[in-house]
Short mmCIF file of C-alpha atoms in Angstrom, two decimals:
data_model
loop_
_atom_site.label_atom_id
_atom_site.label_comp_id
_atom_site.label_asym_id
_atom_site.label_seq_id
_atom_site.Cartn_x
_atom_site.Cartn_y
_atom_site.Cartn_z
CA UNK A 884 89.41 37.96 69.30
CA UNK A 885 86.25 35.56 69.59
CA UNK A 886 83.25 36.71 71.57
CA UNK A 887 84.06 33.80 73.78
CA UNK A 888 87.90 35.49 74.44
CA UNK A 889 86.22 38.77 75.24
CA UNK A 890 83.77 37.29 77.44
CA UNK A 891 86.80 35.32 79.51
CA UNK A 892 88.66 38.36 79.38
CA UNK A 893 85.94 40.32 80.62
CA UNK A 894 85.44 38.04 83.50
CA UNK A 895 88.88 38.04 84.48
CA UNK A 896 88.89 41.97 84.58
CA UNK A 897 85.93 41.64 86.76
CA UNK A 898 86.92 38.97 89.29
CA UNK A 899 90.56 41.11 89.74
CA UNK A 900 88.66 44.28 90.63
CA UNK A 901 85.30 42.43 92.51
CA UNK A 902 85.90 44.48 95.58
CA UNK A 903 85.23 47.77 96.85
CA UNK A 904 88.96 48.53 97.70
CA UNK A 905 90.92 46.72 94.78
CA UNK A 906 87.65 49.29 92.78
CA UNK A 907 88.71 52.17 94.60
CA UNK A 908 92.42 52.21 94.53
CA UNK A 909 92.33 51.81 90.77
CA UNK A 910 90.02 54.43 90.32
CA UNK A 911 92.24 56.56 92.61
CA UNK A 912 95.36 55.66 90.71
CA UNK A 913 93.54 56.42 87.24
CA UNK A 914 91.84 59.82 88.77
CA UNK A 915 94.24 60.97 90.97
CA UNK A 916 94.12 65.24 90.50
CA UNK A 917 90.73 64.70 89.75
CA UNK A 918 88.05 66.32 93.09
CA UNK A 919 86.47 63.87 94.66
CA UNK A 920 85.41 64.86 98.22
CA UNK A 921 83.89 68.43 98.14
CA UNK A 922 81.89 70.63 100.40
CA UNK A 923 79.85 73.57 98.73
CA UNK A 924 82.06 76.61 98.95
CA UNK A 925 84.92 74.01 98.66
CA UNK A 926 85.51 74.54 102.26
CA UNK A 927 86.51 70.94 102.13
CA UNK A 928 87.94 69.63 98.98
CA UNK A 929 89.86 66.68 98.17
CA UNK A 930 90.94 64.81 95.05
CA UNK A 931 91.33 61.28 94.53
CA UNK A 932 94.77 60.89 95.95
CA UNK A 933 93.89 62.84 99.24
CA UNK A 934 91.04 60.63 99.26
CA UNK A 935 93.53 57.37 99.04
CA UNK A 936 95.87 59.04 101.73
CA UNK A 937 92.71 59.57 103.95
CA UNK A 938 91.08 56.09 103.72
CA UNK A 939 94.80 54.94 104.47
CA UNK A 940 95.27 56.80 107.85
CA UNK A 941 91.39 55.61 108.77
CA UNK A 942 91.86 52.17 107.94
CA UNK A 943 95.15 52.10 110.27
CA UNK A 944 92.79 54.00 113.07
CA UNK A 945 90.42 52.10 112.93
CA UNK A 946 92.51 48.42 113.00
CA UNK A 947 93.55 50.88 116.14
CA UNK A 948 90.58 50.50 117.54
CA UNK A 949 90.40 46.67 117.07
CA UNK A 950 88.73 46.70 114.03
CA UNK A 951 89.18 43.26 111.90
CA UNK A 952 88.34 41.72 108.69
CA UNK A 953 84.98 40.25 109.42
CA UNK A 954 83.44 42.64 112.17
CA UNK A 955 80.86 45.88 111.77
CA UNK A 956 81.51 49.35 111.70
CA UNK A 957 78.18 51.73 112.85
CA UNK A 958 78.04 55.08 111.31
CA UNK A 959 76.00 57.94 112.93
CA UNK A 960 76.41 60.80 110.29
CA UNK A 961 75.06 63.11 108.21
CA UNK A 962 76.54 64.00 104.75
CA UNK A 963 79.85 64.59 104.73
CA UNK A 964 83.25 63.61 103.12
CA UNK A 965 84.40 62.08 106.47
CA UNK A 966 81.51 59.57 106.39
CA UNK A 967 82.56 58.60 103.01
CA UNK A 968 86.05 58.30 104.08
CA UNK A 969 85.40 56.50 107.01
CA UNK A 970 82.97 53.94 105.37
CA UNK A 971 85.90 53.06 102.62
CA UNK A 972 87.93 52.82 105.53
CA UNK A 973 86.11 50.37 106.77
CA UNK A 974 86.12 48.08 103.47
CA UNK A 975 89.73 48.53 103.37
CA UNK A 976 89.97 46.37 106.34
CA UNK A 977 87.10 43.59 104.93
CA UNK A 978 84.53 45.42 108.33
CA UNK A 979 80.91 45.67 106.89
CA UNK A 980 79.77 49.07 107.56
CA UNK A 981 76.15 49.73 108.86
CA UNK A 982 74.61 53.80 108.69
CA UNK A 983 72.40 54.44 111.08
CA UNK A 984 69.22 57.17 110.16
CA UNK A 985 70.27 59.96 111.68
CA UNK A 986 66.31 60.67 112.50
CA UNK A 987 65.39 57.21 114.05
CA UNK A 988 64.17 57.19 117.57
CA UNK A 989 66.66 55.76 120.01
CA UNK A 990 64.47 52.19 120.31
CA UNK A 991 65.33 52.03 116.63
CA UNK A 992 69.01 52.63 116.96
CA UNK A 993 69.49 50.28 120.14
CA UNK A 994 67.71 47.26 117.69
CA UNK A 995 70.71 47.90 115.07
CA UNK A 996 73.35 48.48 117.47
CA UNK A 997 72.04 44.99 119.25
CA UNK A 998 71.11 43.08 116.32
CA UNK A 999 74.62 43.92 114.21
CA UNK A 1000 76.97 43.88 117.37
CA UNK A 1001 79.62 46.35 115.63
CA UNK A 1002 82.89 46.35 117.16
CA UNK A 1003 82.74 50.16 116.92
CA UNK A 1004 80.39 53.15 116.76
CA UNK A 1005 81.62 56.23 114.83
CA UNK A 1006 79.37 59.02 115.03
CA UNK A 1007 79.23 62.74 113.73
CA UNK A 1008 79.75 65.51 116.98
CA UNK A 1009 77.15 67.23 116.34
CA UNK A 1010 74.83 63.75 116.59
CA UNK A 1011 76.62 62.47 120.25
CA UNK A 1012 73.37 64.02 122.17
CA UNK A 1013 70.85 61.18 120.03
CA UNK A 1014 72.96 58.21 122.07
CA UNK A 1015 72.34 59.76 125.38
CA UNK A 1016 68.72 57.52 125.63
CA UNK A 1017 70.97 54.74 123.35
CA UNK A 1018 71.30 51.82 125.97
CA UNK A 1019 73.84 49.52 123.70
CA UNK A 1020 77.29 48.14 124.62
CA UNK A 1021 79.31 48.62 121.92
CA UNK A 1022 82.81 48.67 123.09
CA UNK A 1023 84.21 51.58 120.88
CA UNK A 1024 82.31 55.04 120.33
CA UNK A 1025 84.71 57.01 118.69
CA UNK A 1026 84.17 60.84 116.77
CA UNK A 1027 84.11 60.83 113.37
CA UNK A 1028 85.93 64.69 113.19
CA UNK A 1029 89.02 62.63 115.40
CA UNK A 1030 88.70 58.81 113.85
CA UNK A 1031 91.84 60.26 111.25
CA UNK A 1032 94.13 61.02 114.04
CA UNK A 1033 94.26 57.85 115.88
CA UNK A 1034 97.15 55.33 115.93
CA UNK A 1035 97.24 52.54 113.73
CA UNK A 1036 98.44 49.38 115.29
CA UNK A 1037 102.28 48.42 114.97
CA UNK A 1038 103.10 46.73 111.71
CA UNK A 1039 99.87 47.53 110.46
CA UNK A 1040 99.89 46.36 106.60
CA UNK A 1041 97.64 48.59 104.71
CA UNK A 1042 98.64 46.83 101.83
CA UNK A 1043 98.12 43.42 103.35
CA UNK A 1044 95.15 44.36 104.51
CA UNK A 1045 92.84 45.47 101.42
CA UNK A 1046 94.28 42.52 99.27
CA UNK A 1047 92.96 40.48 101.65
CA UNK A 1048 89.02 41.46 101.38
CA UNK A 1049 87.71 38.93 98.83
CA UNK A 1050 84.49 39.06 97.13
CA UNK A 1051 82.44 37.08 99.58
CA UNK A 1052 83.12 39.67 102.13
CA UNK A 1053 80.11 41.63 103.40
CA UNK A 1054 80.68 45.58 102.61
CA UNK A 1055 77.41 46.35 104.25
CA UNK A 1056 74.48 45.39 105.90
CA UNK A 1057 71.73 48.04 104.96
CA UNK A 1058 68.71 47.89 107.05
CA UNK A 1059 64.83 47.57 105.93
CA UNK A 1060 62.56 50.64 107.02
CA UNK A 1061 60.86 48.54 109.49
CA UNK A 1062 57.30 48.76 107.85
CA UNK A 1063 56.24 45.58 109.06
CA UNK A 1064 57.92 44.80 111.50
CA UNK A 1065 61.62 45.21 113.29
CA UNK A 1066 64.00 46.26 111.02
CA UNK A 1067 65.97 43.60 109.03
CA UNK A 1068 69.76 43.60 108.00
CA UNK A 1069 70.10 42.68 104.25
CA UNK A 1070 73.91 41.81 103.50
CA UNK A 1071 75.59 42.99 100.62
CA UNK A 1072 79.08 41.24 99.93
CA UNK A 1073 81.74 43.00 97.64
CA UNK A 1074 81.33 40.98 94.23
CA UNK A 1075 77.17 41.44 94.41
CA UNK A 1076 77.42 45.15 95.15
CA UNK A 1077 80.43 45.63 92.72
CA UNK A 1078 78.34 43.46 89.62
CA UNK A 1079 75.21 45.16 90.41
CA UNK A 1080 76.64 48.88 90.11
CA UNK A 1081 79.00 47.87 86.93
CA UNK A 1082 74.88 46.48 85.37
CA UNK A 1083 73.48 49.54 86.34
CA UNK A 1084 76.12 51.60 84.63
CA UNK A 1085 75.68 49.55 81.68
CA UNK A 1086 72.12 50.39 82.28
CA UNK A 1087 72.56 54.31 82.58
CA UNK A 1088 76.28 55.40 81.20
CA UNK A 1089 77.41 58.83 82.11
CA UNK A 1090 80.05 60.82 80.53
CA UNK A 1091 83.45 60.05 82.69
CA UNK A 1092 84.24 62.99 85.45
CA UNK A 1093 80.25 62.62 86.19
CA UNK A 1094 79.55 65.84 89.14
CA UNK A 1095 76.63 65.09 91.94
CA UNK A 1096 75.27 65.86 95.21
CA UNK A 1097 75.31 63.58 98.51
CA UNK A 1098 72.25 64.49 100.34
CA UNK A 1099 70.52 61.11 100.63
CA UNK A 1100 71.16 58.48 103.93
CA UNK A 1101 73.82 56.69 103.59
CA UNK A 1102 71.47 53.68 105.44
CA UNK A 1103 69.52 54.17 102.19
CA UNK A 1104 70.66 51.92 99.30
CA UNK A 1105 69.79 54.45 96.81
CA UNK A 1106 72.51 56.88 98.11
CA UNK A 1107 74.82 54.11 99.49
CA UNK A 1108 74.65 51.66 96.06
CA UNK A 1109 73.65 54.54 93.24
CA UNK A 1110 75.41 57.31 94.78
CA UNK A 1111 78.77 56.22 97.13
CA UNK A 1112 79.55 52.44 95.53
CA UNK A 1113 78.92 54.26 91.98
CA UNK A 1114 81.15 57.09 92.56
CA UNK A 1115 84.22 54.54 93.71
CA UNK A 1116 83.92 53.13 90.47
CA UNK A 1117 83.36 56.27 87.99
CA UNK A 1118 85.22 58.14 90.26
CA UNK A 1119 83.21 60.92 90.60
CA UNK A 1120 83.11 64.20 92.23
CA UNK A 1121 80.95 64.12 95.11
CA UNK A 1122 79.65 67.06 96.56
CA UNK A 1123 78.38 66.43 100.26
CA UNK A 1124 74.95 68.36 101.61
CA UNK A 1125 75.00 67.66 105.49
CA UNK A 1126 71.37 69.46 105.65
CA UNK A 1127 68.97 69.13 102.69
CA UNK A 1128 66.75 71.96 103.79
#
């Protein structure tokens, strides 16, 4: 084969798979009895295909909830594999997703909420006190523990759904730390975030079945891009630290 075949056959590879979901339900197909969600103590574990059958049921929940390709998803969470789920979730429907710090102040939360207009708030129990000074009017605040449970809509594709998210759809909008000024949304759309993460793995390979720890924000691209996006493409086992002290 010429180097001019492997480079068109290497961009057709790419441009199939240039989304988060078409990228995650490979991996899960390729991985499937491999962990992939895990709490320490493995008080929560989950391999690939539980993952797939999880990110299946939130996807339907969350087109529930009125959810559609094109709108926001906020996340209030710490570390845990229901973030994760519910963030893939998300894609799976073509919704950008947008974490919230956990520690901002509630000014700081009400300029995201207002300046991303999600068409629903998911947020952790355990975090439903830091909205009570939240003025916003986001018109679905839904609990993360319960998102799983919901209804999906009648004739909800699934299928339909996910092959529909191209690569100029946003996957996230990841907000600056505000340093000078009001924080600002930066987009990331599917085929950006998918090229950048294949570079950096080009960049820094790791032996397949690579093991690591969630404890960064998932507002923070480090642990959003290097640590979540990454994993959906190596997949990873992910181990999730909800408190870093």
């Amino acid at each position: 084969m010429t180097a001019h075949a492997v480079q068109r056959a290497a961009e057709t590879r790419d441009s199939d798979s240039e989304t988060y979901p078409a990228v995650f339900q490979a991996t899960a197909r390729r991985v499937s009895d491999r962990t992939a969600l895990r709490t320490r103590g493995d008080r929560v574990h989950l391999t690939w295909a539980e993952y797939a059958c999880a990110v299946e049921r939130v996807a339907g929940a969350l087109a529930g909830l009125g959810v559609e390709h094109g709108d926001r998803v906020a996340l209030l969470s710490r570390n845990r594999p229901e973030l994760a789920i519910a963030d893939v979730g998300a894609m799976h429907l073509g919704a950008a997703t947008v974490a919230l710090y956990v520690a901002s102040p509630a000014s700081t939360i009400e300029h995201v909420l207002r300046d991303c207009t999600p068409r629903a708030l998911i947020v952790e129990h355990g975090l439903l006190a830091r909205l009570d000074r939240v003025a916003h009017d986001v018109p679905r605040v839904v609990m993360l523990e319960s998102l799983g449970a919901l209804p999906a809509p009648p004739r909800f594709s699934f299928e339909q759904a996910w092959r529909s998210v191209s690569g100029e759809d946003l996957v996230a909008v990841l907000y600056t730390s505000g340093t000078t000024g009001l924080l600002k949304g930066v987009e990331w759309r599917h085929r950006e975030a998918v090229a950048t993460f294949r570079r950096f793995d080009l960049l820094q390979p790791e032996p397949d079945g690579i093991r690591d720890v969630s404890v960064g924000p998932f507002a923070h691209l480090a642990e959003r891009g290097a640590g979540h996006w990454r994993s959906l493409l190596r997949g990873s086992t992910r181990t999730f630290c909800a408190d870093p002290t």
